[in-house]
PDB file of C-alpha atoms in Angstrom:
ATOM      1  CA  MET Y   1     -45.000  30.424  29.747  1.00  0.00           C
ATOM      2  CA  TYR Y   2     -44.954  31.176  26.038  1.00  0.00           C
ATOM      3  CA  VAL Y   3     -41.656  33.059  26.319  1.00  0.00           C
ATOM      4  CA  GLY Y   4     -40.234  30.045  28.140  1.00  0.00           C
ATOM      5  CA  LEU Y   5     -41.491  27.826  25.321  1.00  0.00           C
ATOM      6  CA  LEU Y   6     -39.760  30.063  22.771  1.00  0.00           C
ATOM      7  CA  ALA Y   7     -36.505  29.674  24.695  1.00  0.00           C
ATOM      8  CA  PHE Y   8     -36.982  25.903  24.817  1.00  0.00           C
ATOM      9  CA  ILE Y   9     -37.556  25.719  21.048  1.00  0.00           C
ATOM     10  CA  TRP Y  10     -34.390  27.759  20.508  1.00  0.00           C
ATOM     11  CA  PHE Y  11     -32.434  25.301  22.656  1.00  0.00           C
ATOM     12  CA  PHE Y  12     -34.138  22.311  20.988  1.00  0.00           C
ATOM     13  CA  LEU Y  13     -33.258  23.483  17.485  1.00  0.00           C
ATOM     14  CA  PHE Y  14     -29.628  23.894  18.551  1.00  0.00           C
ATOM     15  CA  ARG Y  15     -29.643  20.338  19.904  1.00  0.00           C
ATOM     16  CA  MET Y  16     -31.041  19.181  16.557  1.00  0.00           C
ATOM     17  CA  GLY Y  17     -28.050  20.734  14.820  1.00  0.00           C
ATOM     18  CA  GLY Y  18     -30.045  23.624  13.396  1.00  0.00           C
ATOM     19  CA  THR Y  19     -32.317  21.300  11.405  1.00  0.00           C
ATOM     20  CA  SER Y  20     -36.080  21.651  11.016  1.00  0.00           C
ATOM     21  CA  PHE Y  21     -38.735  20.420   8.566  1.00  0.00           C
ATOM     22  CA  PHE Y  22     -41.104  21.836   5.972  1.00  0.00           C
ATOM     23  CA  ASP Y  23     -43.147  18.666   6.478  1.00  0.00           C
ATOM     24  CA  ALA Y  24     -42.517  15.047   7.488  1.00  0.00           C
ATOM     25  CA  ALA Y  25     -40.815  14.306   4.172  1.00  0.00           C
ATOM     26  CA  HIS Y  26     -38.650  17.421   3.754  1.00  0.00           C
ATOM     27  CA  ASP Y  27     -36.014  18.488   6.252  1.00  0.00           C
ATOM     28  CA  VAL Y  28     -34.135  21.765   5.977  1.00  0.00           C
ATOM     29  CA  LYS Y  29     -31.187  23.513   7.578  1.00  0.00           C
ATOM     30  CA  ILE Y  30     -32.167  26.668   9.427  1.00  0.00           C
ATOM     31  CA  ASP Y  31     -30.366  29.785   8.256  1.00  0.00           C
ATOM     32  CA  SER Y  32     -30.583  33.537   8.741  1.00  0.00           C
ATOM     33  CA  LEU Y  33     -33.393  33.925   6.172  1.00  0.00           C
ATOM     34  CA  ASN Y  34     -35.744  30.984   6.766  1.00  0.00           C
ATOM     35  CA  SER Y  35     -35.690  30.884  10.563  1.00  0.00           C
ATOM     36  CA  ALA Y  36     -38.941  32.789  11.244  1.00  0.00           C
ATOM     37  CA  PRO Y  37     -41.331  30.393   9.416  1.00  0.00           C
ATOM     38  CA  LEU Y  38     -39.515  27.347  10.770  1.00  0.00           C
ATOM     39  CA  PHE Y  39     -39.677  28.732  14.296  1.00  0.00           C
ATOM     40  CA  LEU Y  40     -43.457  28.993  14.002  1.00  0.00           C
ATOM     41  CA  ARG Y  41     -43.632  25.428  12.712  1.00  0.00           C
ATOM     42  CA  GLU Y  42     -42.345  24.196  16.071  1.00  0.00           C
ATOM     43  CA  LEU Y  43     -44.972  26.223  17.960  1.00  0.00           C
ATOM     44  CA  ALA Y  44     -48.054  26.027  15.730  1.00  0.00           C
ATOM     45  CA  PHE Y  45     -49.317  22.841  17.385  1.00  0.00           C
ATOM     46  CA  VAL Y  46     -49.225  24.498  20.805  1.00  0.00           C
ATOM     47  CA  ILE Y  47     -51.070  27.572  19.527  1.00  0.00           C
ATOM     48  CA  THR Y  48     -53.713  25.490  17.731  1.00  0.00           C
ATOM     49  CA  PHE Y  49     -54.448  22.844  20.333  1.00  0.00           C
ATOM     50  CA  ILE Y  50     -53.618  24.531  23.640  1.00  0.00           C
ATOM     51  CA  VAL Y  51     -53.500  28.326  23.488  1.00  0.00           C
ATOM     52  CA  ILE Y  52     -56.507  29.074  21.269  1.00  0.00           C
ATOM     53  CA  PRO Y  53     -58.917  26.490  22.777  1.00  0.00           C
ATOM     54  CA  MET Y  54     -57.924  27.654  26.274  1.00  0.00           C
ATOM     55  CA  PHE Y  55     -58.443  31.363  25.485  1.00  0.00           C
ATOM     56  CA  VAL Y  56     -61.706  30.783  23.624  1.00  0.00           C
ATOM     57  CA  ALA Y  57     -63.189  28.450  26.242  1.00  0.00           C
ATOM     58  CA  ASP Y  58     -62.372  30.959  28.960  1.00  0.00           C
ATOM     59  CA  SER Y  59     -63.836  33.921  27.077  1.00  0.00           C
ATOM     60  CA  PHE Y  60     -66.950  32.377  25.526  1.00  0.00           C
ATOM     61  CA  ASN Y  61     -67.840  29.707  28.075  1.00  0.00           C
ATOM     62  CA  SER Y  62     -66.285  30.312  31.488  1.00  0.00           C
ATOM     63  CA  GLU Y  63     -67.752  33.813  31.751  1.00  0.00           C
ATOM     64  CA  TYR Y  64     -71.177  32.365  30.968  1.00  0.00           C
ATOM     65  CA  THR Y  65     -71.037  29.388  33.352  1.00  0.00           C
ATOM     66  CA  SER Y  66     -69.626  31.531  36.164  1.00  0.00           C
ATOM     67  CA  GLY Y  67     -72.399  34.092  35.762  1.00  0.00           C
ATOM     68  CA  ALA Y  68     -70.054  36.978  34.906  1.00  0.00           C
ATOM     69  CA  LEU Y  69     -71.455  37.324  31.401  1.00  0.00           C
ATOM     70  CA  ARG Y  70     -75.035  37.650  32.651  1.00  0.00           C
ATOM     71  CA  MET Y  71     -74.019  40.630  34.747  1.00  0.00           C
ATOM     72  CA  VAL Y  72     -72.817  42.283  31.548  1.00  0.00           C
ATOM     73  CA  LEU Y  73     -75.802  41.362  29.385  1.00  0.00           C
ATOM     74  CA  ILE Y  74     -78.455  42.566  31.832  1.00  0.00           C
ATOM     75  CA  ARG Y  75     -77.175  46.046  30.996  1.00  0.00           C
ATOM     76  CA  SER Y  76     -77.882  47.763  27.686  1.00  0.00           C
ATOM     77  CA  HIS Y  77     -74.979  46.239  25.763  1.00  0.00           C
ATOM     78  CA  HIS Y  78     -75.592  45.149  22.182  1.00  0.00           C
ATOM     79  CA  ARG Y  79     -75.025  41.413  21.871  1.00  0.00           C
ATOM     80  CA  VAL Y  80     -73.474  41.531  18.408  1.00  0.00           C
ATOM     81  CA  LYS Y  81     -71.046  44.266  19.441  1.00  0.00           C
ATOM     82  CA  LEU Y  82     -70.066  42.279  22.542  1.00  0.00           C
ATOM     83  CA  PHE Y  83     -69.464  39.168  20.449  1.00  0.00           C
ATOM     84  CA  PHE Y  84     -67.197  40.979  17.988  1.00  0.00           C
ATOM     85  CA  VAL Y  85     -65.265  42.604  20.831  1.00  0.00           C
ATOM     86  CA  LYS Y  86     -64.644  39.207  22.433  1.00  0.00           C
ATOM     87  CA  TRP Y  87     -63.750  37.627  19.076  1.00  0.00           C
ATOM     88  CA  ALA Y  88     -61.428  40.518  18.185  1.00  0.00           C
ATOM     89  CA  VAL Y  89     -59.653  40.223  21.543  1.00  0.00           C
ATOM     90  CA  GLN Y  90     -58.933  36.544  20.856  1.00  0.00           C
ATOM     91  CA  CYS Y  91     -57.564  37.430  17.415  1.00  0.00           C
ATOM     92  CA  LEU Y  92     -55.448  40.206  18.929  1.00  0.00           C
ATOM     93  CA  LEU Y  93     -53.946  37.838  21.501  1.00  0.00           C
ATOM     94  CA  VAL Y  94     -52.997  35.364  18.765  1.00  0.00           C
ATOM     95  CA  PHE Y  95     -51.629  38.199  16.622  1.00  0.00           C
ATOM     96  CA  LEU Y  96     -49.388  39.300  19.497  1.00  0.00           C
ATOM     97  CA  LEU Y  97     -48.128  35.740  20.004  1.00  0.00           C
ATOM     98  CA  LEU Y  98     -47.371  35.433  16.297  1.00  0.00           C
ATOM     99  CA  SER Y  99     -45.603  38.806  16.292  1.00  0.00           C
ATOM    100  CA  LEU Y 100     -43.472  37.726  19.241  1.00  0.00           C
ATOM    101  CA  THR Y 101     -42.675  34.430  17.512  1.00  0.00           C
ATOM    102  CA  TRP Y 102     -41.727  36.218  14.297  1.00  0.00           C
ATOM    103  CA  VAL Y 103     -39.427  38.645  16.124  1.00  0.00           C
ATOM    104  CA  VAL Y 104     -37.712  35.911  18.146  1.00  0.00           C
ATOM    105  CA  GLY Y 105     -37.418  33.616  15.106  1.00  0.00           C
ATOM    106  CA  THR Y 106     -35.912  36.380  13.008  1.00  0.00           C
ATOM    107  CA  VAL Y 107     -33.442  37.419  15.719  1.00  0.00           C
ATOM    108  CA  VAL Y 108     -32.394  33.824  16.326  1.00  0.00           C
ATOM    109  CA  GLY Y 109     -31.771  33.427  12.604  1.00  0.00           C
ATOM    110  CA  LYS Y 110     -29.673  36.571  12.380  1.00  0.00           C
ATOM    111  CA  VAL Y 111     -27.693  35.954  15.560  1.00  0.00           C
ATOM    112  CA  ALA Y 112     -27.347  32.204  15.949  1.00  0.00           C
ATOM    113  CA  MET Y 113     -27.853  30.609  12.527  1.00  0.00           C
ATOM    114  CA  PRO Y 114     -25.540  30.546   9.471  1.00  0.00           C
ATOM    115  CA  HIS Y 115     -25.672  33.782   7.508  1.00  0.00           C
ATOM    116  CA  VAL Y 116     -26.773  33.334   3.876  1.00  0.00           C
ATOM    117  CA  ASN Y 117     -27.668  35.665   1.025  1.00  0.00           C
ATOM    118  CA  GLU Y 118     -30.427  33.431  -0.312  1.00  0.00           C
ATOM    119  CA  THR Y 119     -32.459  30.457   0.863  1.00  0.00           C
ATOM    120  CA  THR Y 120     -34.749  27.832  -0.658  1.00  0.00           C
ATOM    121  CA  PHE Y 121     -38.251  27.053   0.576  1.00  0.00           C
ATOM    122  CA  LEU Y 122     -40.456  24.061  -0.166  1.00  0.00           C
ATOM    123  CA  GLY Y 123     -41.023  23.566  -3.876  1.00  0.00           C
ATOM    124  CA  GLY Y 124     -37.577  24.806  -4.848  1.00  0.00           C
ATOM    125  CA  GLN Y 125     -38.449  28.475  -4.444  1.00  0.00           C
ATOM    126  CA  THR Y 126     -35.114  30.273  -3.994  1.00  0.00           C
ATOM    127  CA  VAL Y 127     -35.286  33.836  -2.701  1.00  0.00           C
ATOM    128  CA  GLY Y 128     -32.941  36.529  -1.440  1.00  0.00           C
ATOM    129  CA  THR Y 129     -33.213  38.714   1.639  1.00  0.00           C
ATOM    130  CA  THR Y 130     -36.241  40.717   0.458  1.00  0.00           C
ATOM    131  CA  GLY Y 131     -37.962  37.636  -0.940  1.00  0.00           C
ATOM    132  CA  ALA Y 132     -37.446  35.717   2.315  1.00  0.00           C
ATOM    133  CA  PHE Y 133     -38.879  38.633   4.298  1.00  0.00           C
ATOM    134  CA  LEU Y 134     -41.979  38.773   2.088  1.00  0.00           C
ATOM    135  CA  TYR Y 135     -42.332  34.981   2.244  1.00  0.00           C
ATOM    136  CA  SER Y 136     -42.248  35.117   6.056  1.00  0.00           C
ATOM    137  CA  LEU Y 137     -44.926  37.822   6.150  1.00  0.00           C
ATOM    138  CA  LYS Y 138     -47.123  35.827   3.783  1.00  0.00           C
ATOM    139  CA  PHE Y 139     -46.512  32.645   5.772  1.00  0.00           C
ATOM    140  CA  TYR Y 140     -47.455  34.267   9.080  1.00  0.00           C
ATOM    141  CA  GLY Y 141     -50.425  36.002   7.449  1.00  0.00           C
ATOM    142  CA  VAL Y 142     -51.926  32.766   6.144  1.00  0.00           C
ATOM    143  CA  CYS Y 143     -51.302  31.055   9.495  1.00  0.00           C
ATOM    144  CA  PHE Y 144     -53.065  33.936  11.246  1.00  0.00           C
ATOM    145  CA  CYS Y 145     -56.104  33.508   8.971  1.00  0.00           C
ATOM    146  CA  ILE Y 146     -56.224  29.802   9.859  1.00  0.00           C
ATOM    147  CA  PHE Y 147     -55.991  30.651  13.564  1.00  0.00           C
ATOM    148  CA  MET Y 148     -58.895  33.107  13.154  1.00  0.00           C
ATOM    149  CA  ALA Y 149     -60.958  30.270  11.691  1.00  0.00           C
ATOM    150  CA  VAL Y 150     -59.992  28.075  14.654  1.00  0.00           C
ATOM    151  CA  ILE Y 151     -61.107  30.852  17.016  1.00  0.00           C
ATOM    152  CA  SER Y 152     -64.459  31.106  15.232  1.00  0.00           C
ATOM    153  CA  ILE Y 153     -65.092  27.364  15.341  1.00  0.00           C
ATOM    154  CA  GLY Y 154     -64.016  27.196  18.982  1.00  0.00           C
ATOM    155  CA  SER Y 155     -66.329  30.074  19.914  1.00  0.00           C
ATOM    156  CA  ILE Y 156     -69.337  28.281  18.397  1.00  0.00           C
ATOM    157  CA  LEU Y 157     -68.612  25.139  20.395  1.00  0.00           C
ATOM    158  CA  SER Y 158     -67.885  27.129  23.552  1.00  0.00           C
ATOM    159  CA  VAL Y 159     -71.282  28.826  23.388  1.00  0.00           C
ATOM    160  CA  LEU Y 160     -73.055  25.506  22.840  1.00  0.00           C
ATOM    161  CA  MET Y 161     -71.227  23.420  25.451  1.00  0.00           C
ATOM    162  CA  PRO Y 162     -72.441  23.378  29.103  1.00  0.00           C
ATOM    163  CA  ASN Y 163     -68.999  24.020  30.634  1.00  0.00           C
ATOM    164  CA  SER Y 164     -65.515  25.166  29.663  1.00  0.00           C
ATOM    165  CA  ILE Y 165     -63.877  21.736  29.946  1.00  0.00           C
ATOM    166  CA  LEU Y 166     -66.309  20.223  27.458  1.00  0.00           C
ATOM    167  CA  SER Y 167     -65.929  23.206  25.142  1.00  0.00           C
ATOM    168  CA  TYR Y 168     -62.141  22.810  25.241  1.00  0.00           C
ATOM    169  CA  ILE Y 169     -62.418  19.088  24.449  1.00  0.00           C
ATOM    170  CA  ALA Y 170     -65.011  19.718  21.734  1.00  0.00           C
ATOM    171  CA  THR Y 171     -62.770  22.271  20.019  1.00  0.00           C
ATOM    172  CA  ILE Y 172     -59.815  19.898  19.958  1.00  0.00           C
ATOM    173  CA  GLY Y 173     -62.082  17.066  18.780  1.00  0.00           C
ATOM    174  CA  ALA Y 174     -63.404  19.216  15.940  1.00  0.00           C
ATOM    175  CA  LEU Y 175     -59.872  20.134  14.802  1.00  0.00           C
ATOM    176  CA  ILE Y 176     -58.722  16.515  14.815  1.00  0.00           C
ATOM    177  CA  GLY Y 177     -61.973  15.279  13.294  1.00  0.00           C
ATOM    178  CA  SER Y 178     -61.662  17.693  10.376  1.00  0.00           C
ATOM    179  CA  VAL Y 179     -58.894  15.487   8.977  1.00  0.00           C
ATOM    180  CA  TYR Y 180     -61.376  12.617   8.628  1.00  0.00           C
ATOM    181  CA  VAL Y 181     -64.041  14.823   7.041  1.00  0.00           C
ATOM    182  CA  SER Y 182     -61.850  15.908   4.125  1.00  0.00           C
ATOM    183  CA  ASP Y 183     -58.157  16.018   3.258  1.00  0.00           C
ATOM    184  CA  LYS Y 184     -58.685  19.655   2.281  1.00  0.00           C
ATOM    185  CA  LEU Y 185     -59.335  20.467   5.949  1.00  0.00           C
ATOM    186  CA  SER Y 186     -56.033  18.987   7.117  1.00  0.00           C
ATOM    187  CA  PHE Y 187     -54.707  22.538   7.621  1.00  0.00           C
ATOM    188  CA  PHE Y 188     -56.632  22.626  10.927  1.00  0.00           C
ATOM    189  CA  PHE Y 189     -54.483  19.754  12.187  1.00  0.00           C
ATOM    190  CA  SER Y 190     -51.136  20.556  10.572  1.00  0.00           C
ATOM    191  CA  VAL Y 191     -51.209  24.312  10.078  1.00  0.00           C
ATOM    192  CA  THR Y 192     -47.682  25.150   9.009  1.00  0.00           C
ATOM    193  CA  ASP Y 193     -47.103  22.033   6.886  1.00  0.00           C
ATOM    194  CA  SER Y 194     -50.214  22.918   4.876  1.00  0.00           C
ATOM    195  CA  VAL Y 195     -49.127  26.555   4.511  1.00  0.00           C
ATOM    196  CA  PHE Y 196     -45.674  25.542   3.256  1.00  0.00           C
ATOM    197  CA  HIS Y 197     -47.356  23.371   0.627  1.00  0.00           C
ATOM    198  CA  GLU Y 198     -49.811  26.085  -0.402  1.00  0.00           C
ATOM    199  CA  LEU Y 199     -47.057  28.694  -0.752  1.00  0.00           C
ATOM    200  CA  SER Y 200     -45.059  26.280  -2.902  1.00  0.00           C
ATOM    201  CA  LYS Y 201     -47.834  26.384  -5.529  1.00  0.00           C
ATOM    202  CA  SER Y 202     -47.725  29.064  -8.186  1.00  0.00           C
ATOM    203  CA  ASN Y 203     -51.520  29.521  -8.377  1.00  0.00           C
ATOM    204  CA  SER Y 204     -52.895  28.478  -5.002  1.00  0.00           C
ATOM    205  CA  GLU Y 205     -56.462  29.651  -4.347  1.00  0.00           C
ATOM    206  CA  PHE Y 206     -56.547  28.195  -0.855  1.00  0.00           C
ATOM    207  CA  LEU Y 207     -57.531  31.455   0.855  1.00  0.00           C
ATOM    208  CA  VAL Y 208     -60.303  32.434  -1.562  1.00  0.00           C
ATOM    209  CA  ASN Y 209     -61.842  29.013  -2.209  1.00  0.00           C
ATOM    210  CA  LEU Y 210     -61.562  27.377   1.200  1.00  0.00           C
ATOM    211  CA  LEU Y 211     -60.309  29.333   4.197  1.00  0.00           C
ATOM    212  CA  PHE Y 212     -62.233  32.602   3.782  1.00  0.00           C
ATOM    213  CA  PRO Y 213     -65.577  30.819   3.140  1.00  0.00           C
ATOM    214  CA  ILE Y 214     -65.048  28.714   6.292  1.00  0.00           C
ATOM    215  CA  LEU Y 215     -64.232  31.852   8.275  1.00  0.00           C
ATOM    216  CA  ILE Y 216     -67.270  33.765   6.988  1.00  0.00           C
ATOM    217  CA  ILE Y 217     -69.695  30.850   7.467  1.00  0.00           C
ATOM    218  CA  SER Y 218     -68.430  30.181  10.995  1.00  0.00           C
ATOM    219  CA  LEU Y 219     -68.874  33.869  11.883  1.00  0.00           C
ATOM    220  CA  ILE Y 220     -72.449  33.835  10.572  1.00  0.00           C
ATOM    221  CA  ILE Y 221     -73.222  30.722  12.645  1.00  0.00           C
ATOM    222  CA  ASN Y 222     -71.550  32.387  15.631  1.00  0.00           C
ATOM    223  CA  LEU Y 223     -73.776  35.444  15.359  1.00  0.00           C
ATOM    224  CA  PHE Y 224     -76.931  33.329  15.007  1.00  0.00           C
ATOM    225  CA  VAL Y 225     -76.094  31.130  18.021  1.00  0.00           C
ATOM    226  CA  TRP Y 226     -74.903  34.115  20.095  1.00  0.00           C
ATOM    227  CA  LYS Y 227     -78.121  36.072  19.488  1.00  0.00           C
ATOM    228  CA  LYS Y 228     -80.397  33.083  20.121  1.00  0.00           C
ATOM    229  CA  LYS Y 229     -78.654  31.905  23.284  1.00  0.00           C
ATOM    230  CA  GLU Y 230     -80.580  32.506  26.508  1.00  0.00           C
ATOM    231  CA  TRP Y 231     -77.873  34.091  28.669  1.00  0.00           C
ATOM    232  CA  VAL Y 232     -79.856  35.502  31.525  1.00  0.00           C
ATOM    233  CA  GLY Y 233     -82.618  32.949  32.011  1.00  0.00           C
TER     234      GLY Y 233
END
């Protein structure tokens, strides 16, 4: 399904005349150097609000409500180790999806979009081939960190909710509700737009001051809830 979605986005961008957006106020022509980040922009919403909540609800809630997880935990498996294995698998799945998106976006840019020797990203940052490659890696890296935070938040809610449907809804509600808590948390709702803006700043401390603390705190809460949960009662 995701491969089909990639093909649809490719077709959609052609229909749009090869035009995408850094955010709602800044449109941009797709070229051979900027295609990979812009390709992810069209798919980030699906990953954030469909793929991740679905994977996390299935792994952290469905196995519990179906009884499959109890069959594992009645054996001598360490709970913390099991949690990190499940969490790492979710991160690996998202990493593979991002890698596939990056490859397809890059190939589409090289094959189907106008060839250029340099391109300009949000904030007037003009780069050449090497600079665009490094920008894409940084862009995908920051997005991956945000997705890891989404996985951690979703896993907390999935453990607490009584069934997978409610955990799925709760995860989406938490992501949307974060916008109303603080403007600084808007990256949960509009991932790529926020990353474009952060990368346009010369001294952004977004990762150190905001994202990493959220990720660490959510993991600590995850471990506490996971260890205290009565799985086999």
